[in-house]
XYZ file of C-alpha atoms in Angstrom:
486
model
C -76.737 -47.066 -68.770
C -73.698 -45.069 -69.871
C -71.464 -47.264 -67.763
C -73.030 -50.377 -69.343
C -72.436 -49.089 -72.897
C -68.881 -48.017 -72.046
C -68.129 -51.464 -70.651
C -69.484 -53.177 -73.752
C -67.545 -50.834 -76.055
C -64.348 -51.541 -74.148
C -65.021 -55.300 -74.338
C -65.653 -55.111 -78.103
C -62.439 -53.162 -78.690
C -60.466 -55.582 -76.555
C -61.952 -58.560 -78.404
C -60.787 -57.081 -81.734
C -57.290 -56.630 -80.284
C -57.235 -60.241 -79.019
C -58.342 -61.644 -82.393
C -55.772 -59.480 -84.223
C -53.075 -60.725 -81.849
C -53.975 -64.387 -82.408
C -54.084 -63.881 -86.194
C -50.692 -62.149 -86.208
C -49.142 -64.833 -83.971
C -50.300 -67.773 -86.101
C -49.800 -65.973 -89.426
C -46.313 -64.551 -88.987
C -44.691 -66.199 -85.900
C -45.968 -69.741 -85.469
C -47.064 -71.868 -88.360
C -49.978 -74.091 -87.240
C -52.895 -75.808 -88.886
C -56.393 -74.377 -89.184
C -57.753 -76.492 -86.321
C -55.292 -74.958 -83.843
C -56.257 -71.481 -84.994
C -59.966 -72.216 -84.666
C -59.562 -73.659 -81.140
C -57.446 -70.702 -80.027
C -60.050 -68.253 -81.286
C -62.787 -70.293 -79.594
C -60.985 -70.233 -76.234
C -60.524 -66.473 -76.529
C -64.236 -66.042 -77.253
C -65.185 -68.134 -74.195
C -62.851 -66.101 -71.993
C -64.310 -62.809 -73.198
C -67.893 -64.051 -72.785
C -67.179 -64.986 -69.185
C -66.222 -61.372 -68.463
C -68.357 -59.186 -70.751
C -71.346 -61.382 -71.452
C -73.288 -62.572 -74.475
C -73.417 -59.395 -76.587
C -69.648 -58.909 -76.747
C -69.022 -62.621 -77.320
C -71.419 -62.722 -80.322
C -69.700 -59.682 -81.817
C -66.332 -61.335 -81.204
C -67.547 -64.602 -82.777
C -68.543 -62.809 -86.003
C -65.264 -60.905 -86.168
C -63.294 -64.102 -85.438
C -65.172 -65.930 -88.218
C -64.342 -63.195 -90.712
C -60.663 -63.100 -89.666
C -60.426 -66.877 -89.739
C -61.883 -66.917 -93.244
C -59.677 -64.041 -94.495
C -56.367 -65.160 -92.992
C -56.499 -68.966 -92.754
C -59.006 -70.424 -95.269
C -57.958 -70.551 -98.949
C -57.962 -68.476 -100.971
C -56.099 -66.523 -98.238
C -56.492 -62.772 -98.335
C -60.093 -62.883 -99.530
C -63.468 -63.514 -97.912
C -64.358 -66.126 -100.504
C -64.166 -69.870 -99.799
C -62.799 -72.231 -102.471
C -63.505 -75.567 -100.786
C -67.195 -76.217 -99.929
C -66.043 -78.185 -96.837
C -64.682 -74.974 -95.393
C -68.239 -73.583 -95.347
C -69.116 -76.396 -92.983
C -66.020 -75.709 -90.852
C -66.735 -71.990 -90.792
C -70.388 -72.522 -89.869
C -69.453 -75.039 -87.182
C -66.941 -72.553 -85.794
C -69.527 -69.767 -85.653
C -72.238 -71.970 -84.085
C -69.782 -73.451 -81.558
C -68.433 -70.060 -80.548
C -71.919 -68.597 -80.083
C -73.218 -71.624 -78.141
C -70.066 -71.708 -76.035
C -70.432 -68.010 -75.361
C -74.051 -68.505 -74.366
C -73.167 -71.321 -71.966
C -70.273 -69.332 -70.526
C -72.496 -66.275 -70.062
C -75.172 -68.417 -68.398
C -72.640 -69.958 -66.043
C -71.307 -66.501 -65.218
C -74.821 -65.228 -64.560
C -75.643 -68.174 -62.321
C -72.349 -67.731 -60.463
C -73.151 -64.053 -59.930
C -76.613 -64.976 -58.661
C -75.132 -67.587 -56.318
C -72.632 -65.061 -54.989
C -75.430 -62.540 -54.577
C -77.517 -65.040 -52.608
C -74.489 -65.908 -50.484
C -73.899 -62.248 -49.680
C -77.556 -61.766 -48.829
C -77.470 -64.795 -46.507
C -74.352 -63.435 -44.814
C -76.055 -60.075 -44.380
C -79.194 -61.735 -43.024
C -77.070 -63.686 -40.545
C -75.298 -60.517 -39.334
C -78.655 -58.747 -39.178
C -80.161 -61.538 -37.060
C -77.144 -61.497 -34.723
C -77.605 -57.774 -34.132
C -81.320 -58.214 -33.475
C -80.681 -60.973 -30.925
C -78.334 -58.679 -29.033
C -81.178 -56.371 -27.995
C -83.409 -57.344 -25.097
C -85.217 -54.063 -24.439
C -88.225 -53.383 -26.668
C -87.739 -49.600 -26.909
C -84.025 -49.914 -27.667
C -84.785 -52.591 -30.255
C -87.346 -50.419 -32.051
C -84.862 -47.558 -32.328
C -82.051 -49.891 -33.401
C -83.857 -51.897 -36.127
C -83.738 -49.172 -38.852
C -80.037 -48.567 -38.169
C -79.342 -52.304 -38.303
C -81.107 -52.529 -41.683
C -79.017 -49.665 -43.078
C -75.755 -51.087 -41.722
C -76.382 -54.705 -42.709
C -77.772 -54.156 -46.235
C -75.996 -50.895 -47.128
C -79.322 -49.152 -47.578
C -79.804 -45.424 -47.856
C -82.543 -45.234 -45.243
C -84.919 -47.441 -43.265
C -88.048 -46.818 -41.255
C -90.202 -48.952 -38.956
C -93.879 -48.224 -38.317
C -95.414 -49.651 -35.134
C -99.208 -49.339 -35.262
C -99.725 -50.134 -31.571
C -98.037 -46.856 -30.659
C -98.738 -45.134 -34.005
C -95.055 -44.251 -34.057
C -92.282 -44.260 -36.669
C -88.740 -45.312 -35.850
C -86.173 -44.018 -38.360
C -82.540 -44.520 -39.126
C -80.337 -41.491 -38.951
C -79.556 -41.472 -42.672
C -82.294 -39.560 -44.476
C -85.356 -41.655 -43.700
C -87.522 -38.605 -44.481
C -87.534 -39.806 -48.110
C -89.808 -42.703 -47.133
C -93.532 -42.063 -47.497
C -95.259 -42.541 -44.145
C -98.661 -42.966 -45.810
C -97.298 -45.885 -47.828
C -95.909 -47.341 -44.594
C -99.347 -47.219 -43.000
C -101.041 -48.554 -46.149
C -98.587 -51.463 -46.288
C -99.559 -52.462 -42.755
C -103.299 -52.048 -43.334
C -103.319 -53.975 -46.644
C -100.732 -56.495 -45.413
C -99.107 -56.358 -48.855
C -95.619 -55.507 -50.027
C -94.937 -52.550 -52.336
C -91.752 -52.826 -54.381
C -90.501 -50.004 -56.604
C -87.399 -51.502 -58.192
C -86.433 -48.486 -60.294
C -86.313 -46.215 -57.247
C -84.971 -48.998 -54.947
C -87.931 -48.515 -52.605
C -89.435 -51.362 -50.602
C -92.410 -51.307 -48.244
C -93.026 -54.669 -46.569
C -95.331 -55.833 -43.781
C -93.714 -57.295 -40.675
C -95.653 -60.488 -40.062
C -95.719 -62.742 -37.040
C -97.265 -65.883 -38.473
C -100.134 -64.667 -40.627
C -100.729 -61.442 -38.707
C -98.993 -58.141 -39.525
C -97.663 -56.394 -36.413
C -95.715 -53.569 -38.119
C -94.368 -52.383 -41.463
C -90.851 -51.689 -42.678
C -89.620 -49.301 -45.371
C -86.196 -49.542 -47.032
C -84.629 -47.325 -49.702
C -81.347 -47.277 -51.576
C -80.632 -51.027 -51.555
C -80.972 -53.881 -54.060
C -82.780 -56.711 -52.298
C -84.543 -59.788 -53.601
C -88.110 -60.614 -52.671
C -86.896 -63.586 -50.601
C -84.511 -61.372 -48.662
C -87.263 -58.840 -47.979
C -89.532 -61.582 -46.643
C -86.689 -62.887 -44.458
C -85.987 -59.390 -43.101
C -89.659 -58.941 -42.231
C -89.783 -62.294 -40.447
C -86.561 -61.618 -38.513
C -87.819 -58.226 -37.371
C -91.130 -59.748 -36.233
C -89.359 -62.521 -34.311
C -86.966 -60.020 -32.697
C -89.818 -57.760 -31.590
C -91.775 -60.662 -30.141
C -88.648 -62.049 -28.453
C -87.829 -58.678 -26.869
C -91.404 -58.402 -25.625
C -91.216 -61.907 -24.169
C -87.893 -61.173 -22.459
C -89.267 -57.940 -21.058
C -92.401 -59.693 -19.859
C -90.282 -62.406 -18.266
C -88.217 -59.740 -16.521
C -91.362 -58.063 -15.223
C -92.706 -61.400 -14.031
C -89.422 -62.175 -12.286
C -89.389 -58.707 -10.715
C -92.939 -59.225 -9.475
C -91.968 -62.632 -8.098
C -88.950 -61.156 -6.325
C -91.140 -58.364 -5.026
C -93.617 -60.850 -3.611
C -90.752 -62.789 -2.015
C -89.398 -59.589 -0.496
C -92.846 -58.659 0.776
C -93.200 -62.090 2.358
C -89.768 -61.784 3.969
C -90.594 -58.297 5.235
C -93.940 -59.445 6.566
C -92.251 -62.376 8.274
C -89.686 -60.028 9.817
C -92.337 -57.572 10.948
C -94.669 -60.188 12.396
C -91.869 -61.873 14.337
C -89.274 -59.262 15.239
C -91.654 -56.364 15.750
C -94.323 -58.403 17.499
C -91.916 -59.667 20.182
C -90.963 -56.256 21.632
C -94.506 -54.953 21.191
C -95.831 -57.948 23.121
C -93.339 -57.345 25.940
C -94.206 -53.663 26.067
C -97.935 -54.394 26.056
C -97.556 -56.903 28.894
C -95.507 -54.455 30.968
C -97.944 -51.571 30.423
C -100.934 -53.843 31.197
C -99.288 -54.911 34.458
C -98.685 -51.295 35.426
C -102.265 -50.306 34.678
C -103.880 -53.370 36.265
C -102.074 -53.276 39.567
C -102.430 -50.181 41.708
C -100.196 -51.602 44.440
C -97.115 -52.233 42.306
C -94.041 -51.481 44.424
C -91.161 -49.312 43.235
C -88.919 -52.254 42.370
C -91.530 -53.962 40.190
C -92.421 -50.657 38.552
C -88.766 -50.023 37.757
C -88.388 -53.516 36.273
C -91.443 -53.093 34.034
C -90.332 -49.645 32.898
C -86.877 -51.045 32.130
C -88.480 -53.711 29.934
C -90.466 -51.044 28.101
C -87.330 -48.920 27.623
C -85.256 -51.845 26.279
C -87.961 -52.955 23.879
C -88.370 -49.369 22.624
C -84.631 -49.295 21.955
C -84.952 -52.567 20.083
C -87.752 -51.233 17.915
C -85.774 -48.064 17.285
C -82.770 -50.185 16.223
C -84.914 -52.110 13.743
C -86.168 -48.894 12.168
C -82.644 -47.445 12.043
C -81.364 -50.521 10.195
C -84.106 -50.263 7.579
C -83.411 -46.540 7.146
C -79.654 -47.166 6.892
C -80.186 -49.752 4.149
C -82.414 -47.383 2.202
C -79.805 -44.592 2.352
C -77.013 -46.943 1.269
C -78.994 -48.182 -1.728
C -79.868 -44.611 -2.720
C -76.208 -43.560 -2.475
C -77.091 -40.814 -0.002
C -74.305 -41.687 2.464
C -70.982 -39.958 1.831
C -67.848 -41.943 2.602
C -64.694 -40.287 3.949
C -61.779 -42.419 2.814
C -58.482 -42.473 4.667
C -55.496 -44.866 4.934
C -56.594 -46.904 7.953
C -54.886 -49.833 9.770
C -57.084 -52.916 9.803
C -56.040 -53.501 13.446
C -57.693 -50.212 14.406
C -60.952 -51.209 12.686
C -60.981 -54.568 14.517
C -60.324 -52.934 17.895
C -63.089 -50.360 17.431
C -65.579 -53.063 16.400
C -64.722 -55.253 19.396
C -65.000 -52.249 21.733
C -68.511 -51.525 20.447
C -69.516 -55.192 20.790
C -67.975 -55.601 24.255
C -71.255 -55.868 26.148
C -72.833 -58.224 23.592
C -69.771 -60.488 23.588
C -69.589 -60.790 27.367
C -68.465 -64.307 28.247
C -67.503 -65.321 24.676
C -63.932 -65.897 23.567
C -62.775 -63.876 20.568
C -59.494 -64.831 18.863
C -57.830 -62.138 16.747
C -55.221 -63.429 14.269
C -53.896 -60.688 12.013
C -50.962 -61.191 9.671
C -47.915 -59.091 10.627
C -47.076 -55.952 8.677
C -50.521 -55.586 7.152
C -50.710 -52.464 4.968
C -53.270 -49.785 5.573
C -56.534 -49.969 3.657
C -58.394 -47.223 1.824
C -61.562 -47.049 3.902
C -64.027 -44.961 5.855
C -63.151 -46.010 9.448
C -66.665 -45.623 10.849
C -68.355 -47.511 8.001
C -65.821 -50.344 7.894
C -66.265 -50.712 11.628
C -69.991 -51.200 10.935
C -69.103 -54.050 8.558
C -67.200 -55.915 11.285
C -69.841 -55.104 13.905
C -72.553 -56.685 11.744
C -70.445 -59.770 10.991
C -69.404 -60.232 14.637
C -72.998 -59.722 15.798
C -74.160 -62.300 13.236
C -71.555 -64.819 14.465
C -72.487 -64.092 18.095
C -76.191 -64.664 17.470
C -75.897 -67.865 15.442
C -73.225 -69.818 17.316
C -73.230 -71.384 20.813
C -71.965 -69.137 23.605
C -69.163 -71.531 24.530
C -67.706 -71.493 21.020
C -65.141 -68.806 20.097
C -65.260 -66.302 17.244
C -62.084 -65.931 15.179
C -61.135 -62.710 13.380
C -58.242 -62.825 10.928
C -56.845 -60.726 8.071
C -54.320 -61.255 5.286
C -53.077 -59.693 2.063
C -54.653 -61.023 -1.156
C -53.323 -59.235 -4.231
C -54.174 -55.519 -4.073
C -56.586 -55.995 -1.166
C -56.661 -56.932 2.492
C -59.127 -59.734 3.183
C -60.711 -59.921 6.637
C -62.393 -63.119 7.888
C -64.920 -63.611 10.691
C -65.337 -67.321 11.531
C -67.863 -68.935 13.852
C -68.715 -72.493 14.857
C -72.439 -72.280 14.435
C -74.825 -74.668 12.637
C -73.639 -73.589 9.175
C -75.576 -72.474 6.126
C -76.955 -74.775 3.450
C -75.599 -74.353 -0.077
C -78.841 -73.077 -1.604
C -79.155 -70.431 1.147
C -75.636 -69.056 0.743
C -76.709 -67.151 -2.373
C -79.598 -65.496 -0.513
C -77.970 -64.780 2.841
C -77.043 -61.217 1.784
C -80.581 -60.393 0.597
C -82.598 -57.883 2.579
C -84.747 -59.361 5.356
C -83.638 -62.910 4.535
C -82.900 -65.134 7.505
C -82.027 -68.817 7.645
C -85.095 -71.016 7.393
C -84.102 -73.052 10.450
C -83.042 -70.086 12.589
C -85.498 -67.276 11.838
C -87.803 -68.204 14.715
C -85.041 -69.197 17.146
C -82.776 -66.147 16.982
C -83.789 -62.496 17.152
C -82.856 -60.281 14.213
C -84.157 -58.468 11.154
C -82.086 -59.949 8.358
C -80.630 -56.484 7.647
C -77.128 -56.761 9.141
C -75.533 -58.721 6.290
C -77.175 -56.661 3.483
C -75.932 -53.480 5.171
C -72.424 -54.946 5.401
C -72.571 -55.937 1.712
C -73.687 -52.447 0.657
C -70.856 -50.772 2.625
C -68.253 -53.170 1.188
C -69.528 -52.509 -2.343
C -69.270 -48.749 -1.733
C -65.589 -49.303 -0.873
C -65.033 -51.242 -4.114
C -64.604 -54.554 -2.297
C -66.392 -57.887 -2.211
C -68.026 -59.958 0.511
C -68.658 -63.694 0.552
C -69.406 -66.632 2.820
C -68.025 -70.151 3.059
C -69.988 -72.571 5.197
C -70.322 -76.227 6.049
C -73.302 -77.647 7.904
C -72.401 -78.542 11.469
C -68.978 -76.860 11.320
C -69.764 -73.144 11.155
C -69.334 -70.322 8.641
C -66.604 -67.928 7.548
C -67.612 -64.475 6.299
C -64.915 -62.648 4.321
C -64.701 -59.149 2.873
C -62.003 -57.280 0.977
C -60.841 -53.664 1.142
C -58.357 -52.056 -1.289
C -54.854 -51.319 -0.061
C -54.184 -47.591 0.333
C -51.427 -46.112 -1.830
C -48.479 -44.566 -0.070
C -49.129 -41.170 -1.688
C -52.860 -41.298 -0.992
C -54.044 -38.947 1.672
C -57.407 -38.074 3.118
C -60.199 -37.547 0.618
């Protein structure tokens, strides 16, 4: 109130100075007719009314009328009027100045209201953008009060969620908000507005149903803006819940797909060795006259199938440890040639009779890698190429520098992988739809290779064309010259 009175007093004083300046100019500097003086005073009044409003402009109009009468209407120097026509001119001047001031003040008020609405719309837009950025329900609930404070320059904000009977507050003094009023606002589904204290309690409605309540203090907001804020909060909450539900549904769907893949792997890959072992044991038990050679052959089958089952379990356990981050890597500057040689040495018996072409670029730098784990990457890729390509076709291993990495390729001439399967080929237990019953395997080799590459900070990918084979590629970072064992 004091600021308002001070502003009006300053405007009144300034208006007197402006009128005195115009009177002095036209009385002692420029000689003009009465019409020019009246129009100049009228323009000054309109300008002042646009800044200080109606009260100052009316005061200025009265003062201007008196000055105009005293200085420019005969008899000059007195407040009397000799010519009756000047009464009409003086009255017209006063009425025109007051009406002009009123129109100017109205236009100014409407312009201020329009600017206020524009600012509120801009704030609502920024508020909605912030709400749309949150997809997690819990994070959204905690963020909404802070977003209200930041977007509308409020002192505090608080959200009441009746489903959890919990209050979510901003970090700026939300204790000033009455929690009982928050609950009452939700129960009555009615807004409570205390303009003098700048307190607002509004229900958060989704359609015609209140799902929460919102309290705001320390801001000047219109009723329309409050309703819009409530609607935006309700939509954001419902959207976050829908997104979360969709994520849960997708996770359940992926879980079912993984279960199906695991069941398929178990029923096929585990049943085959178990069937062989059962047949061998049945033969041993059924025939009392089995000679030593037959007994040795059956026991060998049992031993090999036990090793196969043990390998399947080891792969599953290895994948679990990699995903849990329980395997420690020992990085060292390692030549890629050494990794290739170790992998081929391990796969020697499996590759018997197959041609393997090694094409490594000269002067390849060393890579920052765990030698044993990177060997496992190549072993899995070579084993995959060996299983899924004809025995008479060669496997090609090559490596080259690509930027700050060394990229290694393992190419085969198998049946190829369809485009839609290339995105799933590195998933656990996934095996090609046309090959899963023709080739032994668990679908764990490629996921293990991917996990090891990721632990090294590299990437793995596949390029394939049906009928022409596939090329699996993985990258490893180049070791720095000053980098030693870690």
